Amino acid sequence: MYRVGQAVVHPMHGAGIIENVIDEMSAGAARAYYVFRSRGSGLMLKMPVDNCAAIGIREPATPERVQSLVAGIPSLTVEEDRNWSRRYRENMKRLKSGNLTEVARVVKGLMHRDARRGLSTGERKMLRSAKQILLSEIALVQQMAYDAAERWIDEVMMTGAVNDGKTV
């Protein structure tokens, strides 16, 4: 069970804070819900306490894990499927996994595709969402401003240059 004030990560909304735990009636029975506020977008969600594992709610990565992830971005492979719907479906599956490496893979693939060919409206929206998920956790864990995290990740994604994220 998470506690009020604790940082957690939602697979589709990124890092946020548990602001409250409330009880509400649902189908005639009282049910406990976490009130989650996304750090990046400010989105507020109510998540059933007993369903968090199924949703994929997890604790944020450690600073060491984030550093390792960022250092590994240049070597991340991305598949370049020509079929838009297959590519979109695979990327969505990666996002829903909640795995930070898979989210970084989606961001890298879409950023590189955008630089080469441009993106469709759907993929552009997916890129924004994937970056928000990735950056909200990185900014939280590394205790840095969102825009500084974005500059750091953009540089690593496009050039492969890895630094500590503090000097970008």
PDB file of C-alpha atoms in Angstrom:
ATOM      1  CA  MET A   1       0.000   0.000   0.000  1.00  0.00           C
ATOM      2  CA  TYR A   2       1.255   3.436  -0.913  1.00  0.00           C
ATOM      3  CA  ARG A   3       1.003   6.411   1.418  1.00  0.00           C
ATOM      4  CA  VAL A   4      -0.107  10.012   0.935  1.00  0.00           C
ATOM      5  CA  GLY A   5       2.791  12.087  -0.378  1.00  0.00           C
ATOM      6  CA  GLN A   6       4.570   9.109  -1.931  1.00  0.00           C
ATOM      7  CA  ALA A   7       5.849   9.342  -5.488  1.00  0.00           C
ATOM      8  CA  VAL A   8       4.670   6.568  -7.814  1.00  0.00           C
ATOM      9  CA  VAL A   9       4.699   5.939 -11.563  1.00  0.00           C
ATOM     10  CA  HIS A  10       1.587   5.242 -13.628  1.00  0.00           C
ATOM     11  CA  PRO A  11       2.463   3.405 -16.875  1.00  0.00           C
ATOM     12  CA  MET A  12       0.421   5.746 -19.085  1.00  0.00           C
ATOM     13  CA  HIS A  13       0.723   9.036 -17.179  1.00  0.00           C
ATOM     14  CA  GLY A  14       4.253   8.978 -15.764  1.00  0.00           C
ATOM     15  CA  ALA A  15       5.453  10.009 -12.340  1.00  0.00           C
ATOM     16  CA  GLY A  16       3.169  11.644  -9.831  1.00  0.00           C
ATOM     17  CA  ILE A  17       2.240  11.875  -6.193  1.00  0.00           C
ATOM     18  CA  ILE A  18      -0.413  10.096  -4.150  1.00  0.00           C
ATOM     19  CA  GLU A  19      -2.287  13.119  -2.797  1.00  0.00           C
ATOM     20  CA  ASN A  20      -4.976  11.350  -0.834  1.00  0.00           C
ATOM     21  CA  VAL A  21      -6.693   8.054  -0.109  1.00  0.00           C
ATOM     22  CA  ILE A  22     -10.478   8.242  -0.227  1.00  0.00           C
ATOM     23  CA  ASP A  23     -13.363   5.830   0.183  1.00  0.00           C
ATOM     24  CA  GLU A  24     -16.225   5.902  -2.310  1.00  0.00           C
ATOM     25  CA  MET A  25     -19.225   3.719  -2.905  1.00  0.00           C
ATOM     26  CA  SER A  26     -19.013   1.611  -6.027  1.00  0.00           C
ATOM     27  CA  ALA A  27     -21.689  -0.954  -6.928  1.00  0.00           C
ATOM     28  CA  GLY A  28     -23.065  -0.747  -3.382  1.00  0.00           C
ATOM     29  CA  ALA A  29     -19.724  -1.367  -1.662  1.00  0.00           C
ATOM     30  CA  ALA A  30     -17.157   0.997  -0.191  1.00  0.00           C
ATOM     31  CA  ARG A  31     -13.907   0.981  -2.137  1.00  0.00           C
ATOM     32  CA  ALA A  32     -10.617   2.754  -1.368  1.00  0.00           C
ATOM     33  CA  TYR A  33      -9.035   4.909  -4.075  1.00  0.00           C
ATOM     34  CA  TYR A  34      -5.687   6.660  -4.378  1.00  0.00           C
ATOM     35  CA  VAL A  35      -5.913  10.226  -5.635  1.00  0.00           C
ATOM     36  CA  PHE A  36      -2.925  10.525  -7.994  1.00  0.00           C
ATOM     37  CA  ARG A  37      -1.687  13.773  -9.522  1.00  0.00           C
ATOM     38  CA  SER A  38       0.642  13.523 -12.503  1.00  0.00           C
ATOM     39  CA  ARG A  39       3.751  15.597 -12.027  1.00  0.00           C
ATOM     40  CA  GLY A  40       4.155  16.540 -15.679  1.00  0.00           C
ATOM     41  CA  SER A  41       0.617  17.315 -16.809  1.00  0.00           C
ATOM     42  CA  GLY A  42      -1.153  17.947 -13.504  1.00  0.00           C
ATOM     43  CA  LEU A  43      -3.739  15.309 -14.454  1.00  0.00           C
ATOM     44  CA  MET A  44      -5.597  13.950 -11.444  1.00  0.00           C
ATOM     45  CA  LEU A  45      -6.773  10.325 -11.348  1.00  0.00           C
ATOM     46  CA  LYS A  46      -8.585   8.135  -8.853  1.00  0.00           C
ATOM     47  CA  MET A  47      -7.119   4.626  -8.862  1.00  0.00           C
ATOM     48  CA  PRO A  48      -8.638   1.697  -6.942  1.00  0.00           C
ATOM     49  CA  VAL A  49      -6.193   0.697  -4.203  1.00  0.00           C
ATOM     50  CA  ASP A  50      -6.831  -3.001  -4.792  1.00  0.00           C
ATOM     51  CA  ASN A  51      -6.196  -2.694  -8.543  1.00  0.00           C
ATOM     52  CA  CYS A  52      -2.851  -0.831  -8.579  1.00  0.00           C
ATOM     53  CA  ALA A  53      -0.749  -3.905  -9.320  1.00  0.00           C
ATOM     54  CA  ALA A  54      -2.946  -4.781 -12.308  1.00  0.00           C
ATOM     55  CA  ILE A  55      -2.745  -1.200 -13.583  1.00  0.00           C
ATOM     56  CA  GLY A  56       1.052  -1.311 -13.304  1.00  0.00           C
ATOM     57  CA  ILE A  57       1.555   1.349 -10.646  1.00  0.00           C
ATOM     58  CA  ARG A  58       5.110   1.145  -9.325  1.00  0.00           C
ATOM     59  CA  GLU A  59       7.684   3.050  -7.324  1.00  0.00           C
ATOM     60  CA  PRO A  60      10.022   5.329  -9.300  1.00  0.00           C
ATOM     61  CA  ALA A  61      13.368   4.028 -10.499  1.00  0.00           C
ATOM     62  CA  THR A  62      16.483   4.709  -8.456  1.00  0.00           C
ATOM     63  CA  PRO A  63      18.901   7.474  -9.511  1.00  0.00           C
ATOM     64  CA  GLU A  64      21.396   4.749 -10.447  1.00  0.00           C
ATOM     65  CA  ARG A  65      18.811   3.033 -12.653  1.00  0.00           C
ATOM     66  CA  VAL A  66      18.029   6.316 -14.424  1.00  0.00           C
ATOM     67  CA  GLN A  67      21.740   7.009 -15.018  1.00  0.00           C
ATOM     68  CA  SER A  68      22.156   3.477 -16.378  1.00  0.00           C
ATOM     69  CA  LEU A  69      19.110   3.887 -18.626  1.00  0.00           C
ATOM     70  CA  VAL A  70      20.333   7.188 -20.056  1.00  0.00           C
ATOM     71  CA  ALA A  71      23.826   5.785 -20.585  1.00  0.00           C
ATOM     72  CA  GLY A  72      22.269   2.877 -22.492  1.00  0.00           C
ATOM     73  CA  ILE A  73      20.078   4.996 -24.798  1.00  0.00           C
ATOM     74  CA  PRO A  74      22.701   5.259 -27.583  1.00  0.00           C
ATOM     75  CA  SER A  75      22.804   1.464 -27.841  1.00  0.00           C
ATOM     76  CA  LEU A  76      19.011   0.971 -27.732  1.00  0.00           C
ATOM     77  CA  THR A  77      17.833  -0.679 -30.913  1.00  0.00           C
ATOM     78  CA  VAL A  78      14.616   0.450 -32.541  1.00  0.00           C
ATOM     79  CA  GLU A  79      12.705  -1.516 -35.146  1.00  0.00           C
ATOM     80  CA  GLU A  80      11.660   0.390 -38.202  1.00  0.00           C
ATOM     81  CA  ASP A  81       8.460  -1.269 -39.395  1.00  0.00           C
ATOM     82  CA  ARG A  82       7.133   0.384 -42.534  1.00  0.00           C
ATOM     83  CA  ASN A  83       3.549  -0.495 -41.634  1.00  0.00           C
ATOM     84  CA  TRP A  84       2.151   2.423 -39.591  1.00  0.00           C
ATOM     85  CA  SER A  85      -0.517   0.429 -37.754  1.00  0.00           C
ATOM     86  CA  ARG A  86       1.901  -2.337 -36.731  1.00  0.00           C
ATOM     87  CA  ARG A  87       4.482   0.217 -35.583  1.00  0.00           C
ATOM     88  CA  TYR A  88       1.841   2.119 -33.612  1.00  0.00           C
ATOM     89  CA  ARG A  89       0.522  -1.082 -31.987  1.00  0.00           C
ATOM     90  CA  GLU A  90       4.040  -2.193 -30.963  1.00  0.00           C
ATOM     91  CA  ASN A  91       4.855   1.239 -29.543  1.00  0.00           C
ATOM     92  CA  MET A  92       1.587   1.313 -27.586  1.00  0.00           C
ATOM     93  CA  LYS A  93       2.371  -2.114 -26.142  1.00  0.00           C
ATOM     94  CA  ARG A  94       5.781  -0.830 -25.031  1.00  0.00           C
ATOM     95  CA  LEU A  95       4.242   2.226 -23.378  1.00  0.00           C
ATOM     96  CA  LYS A  96       1.630   0.193 -21.524  1.00  0.00           C
ATOM     97  CA  SER A  97       4.347  -2.108 -20.162  1.00  0.00           C
ATOM     98  CA  GLY A  98       5.471   0.659 -17.802  1.00  0.00           C
ATOM     99  CA  ASN A  99       9.082  -0.422 -18.418  1.00  0.00           C
ATOM    100  CA  LEU A 100      11.264   2.697 -18.521  1.00  0.00           C
ATOM    101  CA  THR A 101      13.637   1.178 -21.087  1.00  0.00           C
ATOM    102  CA  GLU A 102      10.749   0.335 -23.406  1.00  0.00           C
ATOM    103  CA  VAL A 103       9.371   3.872 -23.058  1.00  0.00           C
ATOM    104  CA  ALA A 104      12.839   5.245 -23.943  1.00  0.00           C
ATOM    105  CA  ARG A 105      12.885   2.913 -26.970  1.00  0.00           C
ATOM    106  CA  VAL A 106       9.559   4.391 -28.167  1.00  0.00           C
ATOM    107  CA  VAL A 107      10.835   7.954 -27.690  1.00  0.00           C
ATOM    108  CA  LYS A 108      14.090   7.230 -29.510  1.00  0.00           C
ATOM    109  CA  GLY A 109      12.382   5.481 -32.425  1.00  0.00           C
ATOM    110  CA  LEU A 110       9.799   8.220 -32.913  1.00  0.00           C
ATOM    111  CA  MET A 111      12.332  11.048 -32.537  1.00  0.00           C
ATOM    112  CA  HIS A 112      14.599   9.507 -35.158  1.00  0.00           C
ATOM    113  CA  ARG A 113      11.691   8.793 -37.495  1.00  0.00           C
ATOM    114  CA  ASP A 114      10.506  12.390 -37.074  1.00  0.00           C
ATOM    115  CA  ALA A 115      13.966  13.698 -37.957  1.00  0.00           C
ATOM    116  CA  ARG A 116      14.116  11.503 -41.096  1.00  0.00           C
ATOM    117  CA  ARG A 117      10.551  11.483 -42.416  1.00  0.00           C
ATOM    118  CA  GLY A 118       8.231  13.340 -40.095  1.00  0.00           C
ATOM    119  CA  LEU A 119       5.446  11.771 -38.067  1.00  0.00           C
ATOM    120  CA  SER A 120       1.754  11.300 -38.574  1.00  0.00           C
ATOM    121  CA  THR A 121      -0.568  13.113 -36.193  1.00  0.00           C
ATOM    122  CA  GLY A 122      -1.111   9.911 -34.178  1.00  0.00           C
ATOM    123  CA  GLU A 123       2.603   9.233 -33.836  1.00  0.00           C
ATOM    124  CA  ARG A 124       3.325  12.854 -32.943  1.00  0.00           C
ATOM    125  CA  LYS A 125       0.785  12.591 -30.122  1.00  0.00           C
ATOM    126  CA  MET A 126       2.337   9.273 -29.036  1.00  0.00           C
ATOM    127  CA  LEU A 127       5.800  10.880 -28.984  1.00  0.00           C
ATOM    128  CA  ARG A 128       4.529  13.699 -26.738  1.00  0.00           C
ATOM    129  CA  SER A 129       2.934  11.193 -24.369  1.00  0.00           C
ATOM    130  CA  ALA A 130       5.963   8.902 -24.307  1.00  0.00           C
ATOM    131  CA  LYS A 131       8.321  11.811 -23.633  1.00  0.00           C
ATOM    132  CA  GLN A 132       6.070  13.056 -20.828  1.00  0.00           C
ATOM    133  CA  ILE A 133       6.081   9.607 -19.217  1.00  0.00           C
ATOM    134  CA  LEU A 134       9.870   9.289 -19.520  1.00  0.00           C
ATOM    135  CA  LEU A 135      10.724  12.859 -18.537  1.00  0.00           C
ATOM    136  CA  SER A 136       8.385  13.015 -15.542  1.00  0.00           C
ATOM    137  CA  GLU A 137      10.182  10.069 -13.945  1.00  0.00           C
ATOM    138  CA  ILE A 138      13.671  11.255 -14.877  1.00  0.00           C
ATOM    139  CA  ALA A 139      12.999  14.768 -13.552  1.00  0.00           C
ATOM    140  CA  LEU A 140      11.557  13.372 -10.314  1.00  0.00           C
ATOM    141  CA  VAL A 141      14.336  10.859  -9.688  1.00  0.00           C
ATOM    142  CA  GLN A 142      17.204  13.144 -10.702  1.00  0.00           C
ATOM    143  CA  GLN A 143      15.609  16.096  -8.852  1.00  0.00           C
ATOM    144  CA  MET A 144      15.855  18.353 -11.868  1.00  0.00           C
ATOM    145  CA  ALA A 145      13.523  20.696 -13.701  1.00  0.00           C
ATOM    146  CA  TYR A 146      11.389  19.109 -16.415  1.00  0.00           C
ATOM    147  CA  ASP A 147      12.881  21.337 -19.150  1.00  0.00           C
ATOM    148  CA  ALA A 148      16.436  20.440 -18.058  1.00  0.00           C
ATOM    149  CA  ALA A 149      15.513  16.743 -18.194  1.00  0.00           C
ATOM    150  CA  GLU A 150      14.064  17.286 -21.666  1.00  0.00           C
ATOM    151  CA  ARG A 151      17.214  18.992 -22.961  1.00  0.00           C
ATOM    152  CA  TRP A 152      19.335  16.171 -21.502  1.00  0.00           C
ATOM    153  CA  ILE A 153      17.239  13.398 -23.049  1.00  0.00           C
ATOM    154  CA  ASP A 154      16.863  15.170 -26.411  1.00  0.00           C
ATOM    155  CA  GLU A 155      20.645  15.468 -26.650  1.00  0.00           C
ATOM    156  CA  VAL A 156      21.214  11.819 -25.741  1.00  0.00           C
ATOM    157  CA  MET A 157      18.462  10.570 -28.069  1.00  0.00           C
ATOM    158  CA  MET A 158      19.707  12.457 -31.107  1.00  0.00           C
ATOM    159  CA  THR A 159      23.485  12.577 -30.627  1.00  0.00           C
ATOM    160  CA  GLY A 160      24.301   9.749 -28.252  1.00  0.00           C
ATOM    161  CA  ALA A 161      26.262  12.157 -26.047  1.00  0.00           C
ATOM    162  CA  VAL A 162      25.816  11.100 -22.433  1.00  0.00           C
ATOM    163  CA  ASN A 163      26.576  13.346 -19.467  1.00  0.00           C
ATOM    164  CA  ASP A 164      25.246  13.631 -15.945  1.00  0.00           C
ATOM    165  CA  GLY A 165      22.203  15.660 -16.979  1.00  0.00           C
ATOM    166  CA  LYS A 166      23.227  18.591 -14.801  1.00  0.00           C
ATOM    167  CA  THR A 167      25.326  20.417 -17.404  1.00  0.00           C
ATOM    168  CA  VAL A 168      23.011  20.422 -20.423  1.00  0.00           C
TER     169      VAL A 168
END
